[in-house]
Short mmCIF file of N, CA and C in Angstrom, two decimals:
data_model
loop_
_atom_site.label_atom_id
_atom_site.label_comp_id
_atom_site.label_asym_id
_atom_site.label_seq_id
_atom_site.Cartn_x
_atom_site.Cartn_y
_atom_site.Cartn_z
N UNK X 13 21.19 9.29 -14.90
CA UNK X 13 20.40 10.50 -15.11
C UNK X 13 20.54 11.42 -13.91
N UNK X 14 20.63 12.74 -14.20
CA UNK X 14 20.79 13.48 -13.12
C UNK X 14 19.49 13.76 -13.03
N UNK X 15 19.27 14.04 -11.19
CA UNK X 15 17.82 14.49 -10.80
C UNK X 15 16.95 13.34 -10.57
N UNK X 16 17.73 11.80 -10.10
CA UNK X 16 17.02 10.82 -9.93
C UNK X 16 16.83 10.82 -8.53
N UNK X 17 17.63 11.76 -7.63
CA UNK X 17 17.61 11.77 -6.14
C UNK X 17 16.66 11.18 -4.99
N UNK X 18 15.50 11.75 -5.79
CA UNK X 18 14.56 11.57 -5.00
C UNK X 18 13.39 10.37 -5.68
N UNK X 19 13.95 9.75 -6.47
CA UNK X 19 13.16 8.94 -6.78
C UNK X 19 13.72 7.25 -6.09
N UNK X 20 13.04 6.63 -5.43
CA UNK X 20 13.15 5.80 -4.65
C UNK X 20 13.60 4.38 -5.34
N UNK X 21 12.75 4.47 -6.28
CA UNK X 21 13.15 3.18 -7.64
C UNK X 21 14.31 3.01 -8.64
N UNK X 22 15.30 3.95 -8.47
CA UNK X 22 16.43 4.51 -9.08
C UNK X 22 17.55 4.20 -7.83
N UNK X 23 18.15 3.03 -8.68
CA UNK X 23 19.24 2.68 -7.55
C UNK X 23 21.11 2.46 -8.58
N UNK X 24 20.44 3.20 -9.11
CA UNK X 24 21.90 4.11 -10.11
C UNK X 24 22.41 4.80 -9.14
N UNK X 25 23.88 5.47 -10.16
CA UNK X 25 24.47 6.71 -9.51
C UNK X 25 23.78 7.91 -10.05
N UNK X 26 24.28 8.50 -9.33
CA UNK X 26 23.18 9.83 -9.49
C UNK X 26 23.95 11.09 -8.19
N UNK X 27 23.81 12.40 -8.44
CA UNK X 27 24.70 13.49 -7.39
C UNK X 27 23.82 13.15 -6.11
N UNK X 28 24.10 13.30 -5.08
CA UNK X 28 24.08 13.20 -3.70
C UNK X 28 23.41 11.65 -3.41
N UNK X 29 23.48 10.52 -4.45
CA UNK X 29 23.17 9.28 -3.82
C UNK X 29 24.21 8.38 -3.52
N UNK X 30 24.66 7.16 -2.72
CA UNK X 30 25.85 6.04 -2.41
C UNK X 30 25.12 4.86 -3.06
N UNK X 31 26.15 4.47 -4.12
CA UNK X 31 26.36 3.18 -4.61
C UNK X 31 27.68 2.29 -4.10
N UNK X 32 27.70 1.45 -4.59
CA UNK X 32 28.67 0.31 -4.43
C UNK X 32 28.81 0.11 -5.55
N UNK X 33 30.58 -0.06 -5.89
CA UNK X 33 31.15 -0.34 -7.03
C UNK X 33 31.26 -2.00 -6.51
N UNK X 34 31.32 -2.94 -7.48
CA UNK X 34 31.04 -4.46 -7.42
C UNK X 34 32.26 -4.73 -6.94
N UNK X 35 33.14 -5.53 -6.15
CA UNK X 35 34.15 -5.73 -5.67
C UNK X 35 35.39 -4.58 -5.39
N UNK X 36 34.85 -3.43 -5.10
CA UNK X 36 35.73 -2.47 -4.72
C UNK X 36 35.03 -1.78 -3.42
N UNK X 37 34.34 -0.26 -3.64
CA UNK X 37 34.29 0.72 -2.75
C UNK X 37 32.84 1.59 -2.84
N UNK X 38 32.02 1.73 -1.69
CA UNK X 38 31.09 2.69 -1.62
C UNK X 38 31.66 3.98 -2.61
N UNK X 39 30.77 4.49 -3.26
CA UNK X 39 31.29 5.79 -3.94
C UNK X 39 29.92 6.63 -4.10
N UNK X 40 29.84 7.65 -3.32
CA UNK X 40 28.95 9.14 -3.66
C UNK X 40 29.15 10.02 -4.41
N UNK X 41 28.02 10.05 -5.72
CA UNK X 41 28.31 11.63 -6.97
C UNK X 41 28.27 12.77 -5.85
N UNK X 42 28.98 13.39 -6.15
CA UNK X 42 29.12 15.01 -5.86
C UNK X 42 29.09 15.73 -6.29
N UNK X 43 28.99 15.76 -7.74
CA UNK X 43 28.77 16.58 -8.89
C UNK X 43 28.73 15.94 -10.04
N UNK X 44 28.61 16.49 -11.57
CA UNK X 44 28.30 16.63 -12.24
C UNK X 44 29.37 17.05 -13.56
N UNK X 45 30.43 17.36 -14.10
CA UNK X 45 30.77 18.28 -14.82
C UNK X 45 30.51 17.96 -16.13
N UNK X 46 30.10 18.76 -16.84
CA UNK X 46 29.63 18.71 -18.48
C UNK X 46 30.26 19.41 -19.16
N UNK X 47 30.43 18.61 -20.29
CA UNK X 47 31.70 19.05 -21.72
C UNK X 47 31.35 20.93 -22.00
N UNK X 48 32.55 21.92 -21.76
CA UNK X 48 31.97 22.94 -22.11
C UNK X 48 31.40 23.88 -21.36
N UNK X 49 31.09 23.07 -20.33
CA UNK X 49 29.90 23.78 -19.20
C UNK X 49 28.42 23.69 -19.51
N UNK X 50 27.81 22.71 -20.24
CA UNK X 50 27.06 22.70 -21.30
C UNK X 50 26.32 21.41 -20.96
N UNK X 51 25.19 21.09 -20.52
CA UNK X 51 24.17 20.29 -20.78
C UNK X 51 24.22 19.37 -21.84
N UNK X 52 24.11 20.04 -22.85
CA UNK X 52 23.69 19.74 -24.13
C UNK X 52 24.96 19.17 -24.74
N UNK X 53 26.20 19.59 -24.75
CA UNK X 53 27.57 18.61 -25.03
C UNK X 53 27.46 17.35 -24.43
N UNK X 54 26.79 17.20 -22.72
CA UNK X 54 27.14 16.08 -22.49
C UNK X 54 27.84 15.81 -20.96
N UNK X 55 28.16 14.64 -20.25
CA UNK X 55 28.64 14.16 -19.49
C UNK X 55 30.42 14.34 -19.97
N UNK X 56 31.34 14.94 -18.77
CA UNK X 56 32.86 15.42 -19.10
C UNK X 56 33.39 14.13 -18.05
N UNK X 57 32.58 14.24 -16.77
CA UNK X 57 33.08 13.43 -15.98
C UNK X 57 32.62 13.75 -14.60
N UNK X 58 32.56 13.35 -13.72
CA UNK X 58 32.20 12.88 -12.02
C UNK X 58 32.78 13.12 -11.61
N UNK X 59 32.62 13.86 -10.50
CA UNK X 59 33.54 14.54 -8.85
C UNK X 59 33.19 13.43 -7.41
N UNK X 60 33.36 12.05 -7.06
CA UNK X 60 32.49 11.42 -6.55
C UNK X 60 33.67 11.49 -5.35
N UNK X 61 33.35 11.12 -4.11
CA UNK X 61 34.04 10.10 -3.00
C UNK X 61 33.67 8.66 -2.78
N UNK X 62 35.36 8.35 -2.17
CA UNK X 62 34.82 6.82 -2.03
C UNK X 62 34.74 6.69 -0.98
N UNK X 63 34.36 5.82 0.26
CA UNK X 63 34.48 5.70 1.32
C UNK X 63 34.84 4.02 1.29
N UNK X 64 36.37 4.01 1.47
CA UNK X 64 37.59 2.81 2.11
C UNK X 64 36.66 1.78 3.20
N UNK X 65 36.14 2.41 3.75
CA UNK X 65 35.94 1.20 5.16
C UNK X 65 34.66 1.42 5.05
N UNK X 66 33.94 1.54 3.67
CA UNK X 66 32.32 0.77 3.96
C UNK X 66 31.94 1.29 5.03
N UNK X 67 31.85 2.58 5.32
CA UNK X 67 31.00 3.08 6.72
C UNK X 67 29.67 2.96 6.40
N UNK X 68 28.71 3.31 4.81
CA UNK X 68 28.05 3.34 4.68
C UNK X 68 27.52 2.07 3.97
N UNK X 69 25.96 1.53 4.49
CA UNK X 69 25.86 0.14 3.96
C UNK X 69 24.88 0.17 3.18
N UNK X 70 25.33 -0.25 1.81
CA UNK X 70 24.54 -0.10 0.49
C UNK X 70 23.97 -1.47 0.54
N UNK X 71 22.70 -1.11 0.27
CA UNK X 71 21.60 -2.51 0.27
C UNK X 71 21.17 -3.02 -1.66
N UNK X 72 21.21 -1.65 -1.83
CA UNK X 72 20.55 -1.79 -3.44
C UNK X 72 21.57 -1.52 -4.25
N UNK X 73 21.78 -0.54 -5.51
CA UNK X 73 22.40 0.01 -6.04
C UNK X 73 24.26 -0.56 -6.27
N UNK X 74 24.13 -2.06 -6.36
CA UNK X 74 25.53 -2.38 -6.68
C UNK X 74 25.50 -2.74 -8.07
N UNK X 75 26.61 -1.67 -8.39
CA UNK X 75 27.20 -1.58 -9.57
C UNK X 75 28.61 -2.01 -10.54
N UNK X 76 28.14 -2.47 -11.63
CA UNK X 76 29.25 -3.80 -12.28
C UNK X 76 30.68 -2.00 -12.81
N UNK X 77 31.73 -2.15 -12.87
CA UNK X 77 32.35 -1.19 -13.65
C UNK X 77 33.31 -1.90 -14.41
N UNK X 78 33.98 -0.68 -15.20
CA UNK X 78 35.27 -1.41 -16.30
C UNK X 78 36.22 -0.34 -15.86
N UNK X 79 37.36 -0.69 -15.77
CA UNK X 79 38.52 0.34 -15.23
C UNK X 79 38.78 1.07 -16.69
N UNK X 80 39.09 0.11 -17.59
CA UNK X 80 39.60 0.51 -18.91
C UNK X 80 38.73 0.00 -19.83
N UNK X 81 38.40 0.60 -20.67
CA UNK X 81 36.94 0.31 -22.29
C UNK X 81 38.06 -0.24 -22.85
N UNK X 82 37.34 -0.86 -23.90
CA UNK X 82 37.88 -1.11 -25.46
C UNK X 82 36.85 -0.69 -26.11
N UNK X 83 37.51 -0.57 -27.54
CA UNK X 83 36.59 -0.55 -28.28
C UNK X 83 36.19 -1.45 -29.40
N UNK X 84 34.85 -1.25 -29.27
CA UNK X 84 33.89 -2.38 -29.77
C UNK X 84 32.82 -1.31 -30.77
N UNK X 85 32.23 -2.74 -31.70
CA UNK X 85 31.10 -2.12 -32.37
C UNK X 85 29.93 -3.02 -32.01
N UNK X 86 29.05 -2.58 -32.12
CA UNK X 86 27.60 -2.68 -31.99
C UNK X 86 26.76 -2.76 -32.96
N UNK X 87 26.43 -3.85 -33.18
CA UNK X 87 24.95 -3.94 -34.26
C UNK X 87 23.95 -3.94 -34.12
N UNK X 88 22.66 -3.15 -33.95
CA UNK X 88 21.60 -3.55 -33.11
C UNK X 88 20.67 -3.75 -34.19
N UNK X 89 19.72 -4.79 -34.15
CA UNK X 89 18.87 -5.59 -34.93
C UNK X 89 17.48 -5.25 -34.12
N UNK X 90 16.26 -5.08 -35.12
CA UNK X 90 14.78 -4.74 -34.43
C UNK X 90 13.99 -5.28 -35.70
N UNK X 91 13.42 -6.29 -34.86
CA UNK X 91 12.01 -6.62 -36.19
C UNK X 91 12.57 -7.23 -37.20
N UNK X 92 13.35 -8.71 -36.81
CA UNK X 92 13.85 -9.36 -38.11
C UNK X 92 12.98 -9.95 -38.83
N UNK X 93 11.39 -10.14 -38.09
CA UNK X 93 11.10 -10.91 -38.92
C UNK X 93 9.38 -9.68 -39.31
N UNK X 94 8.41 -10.59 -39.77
CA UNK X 94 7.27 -9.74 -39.74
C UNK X 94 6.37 -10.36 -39.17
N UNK X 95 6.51 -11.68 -38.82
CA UNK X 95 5.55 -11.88 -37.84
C UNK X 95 6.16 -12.82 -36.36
N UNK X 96 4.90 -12.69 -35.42
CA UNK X 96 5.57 -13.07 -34.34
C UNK X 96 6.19 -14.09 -33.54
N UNK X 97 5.63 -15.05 -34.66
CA UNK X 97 6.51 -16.40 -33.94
C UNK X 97 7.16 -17.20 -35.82
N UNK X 98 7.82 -16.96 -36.20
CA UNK X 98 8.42 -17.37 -37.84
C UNK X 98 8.36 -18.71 -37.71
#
């Protein structure tokens, strides 16, 4: 979410905060760019830096990534049954 900056409990990426990618590299958002120029289209993609030699030491905010997706489907199930223990 953009605009989590200042919220202390938010240890996502987010523009001007440092995460840690999980067995790689510190990386800081720097921006933002959206499909269009447009909010409302959506996330286009990230302007981030990495920093190579870990100058900066991330305590919280380590994050799992995938270099390359596949694709997959998803079924999501809610309320199979009607009561709470069947």
């Amino acid at each position: 979410k953009e605009g989590q900056k200042d919220n202390k409990k938010y240890f996502g990426l987010t523009v001007g905060k440092t995460v840690r990618l999980k067995y790689a590299y510190n990386i800081t958002c720097n921006d933002i760019v959206y499909k269009n120029g447009n909010k409302a289209d959506g996330i286009d993609y990230l302007k981030c830096t990495y920093d190579p030699d870990h100058t900066q030491n991330v305590k919280r905010g380590h994050l799992t990534w995938v270099s390359e997706g596949v694709k997959a489907e998803f079924r999501l199930y809610d309320h199979l049954f009607t009561v709470d223990k069947p």
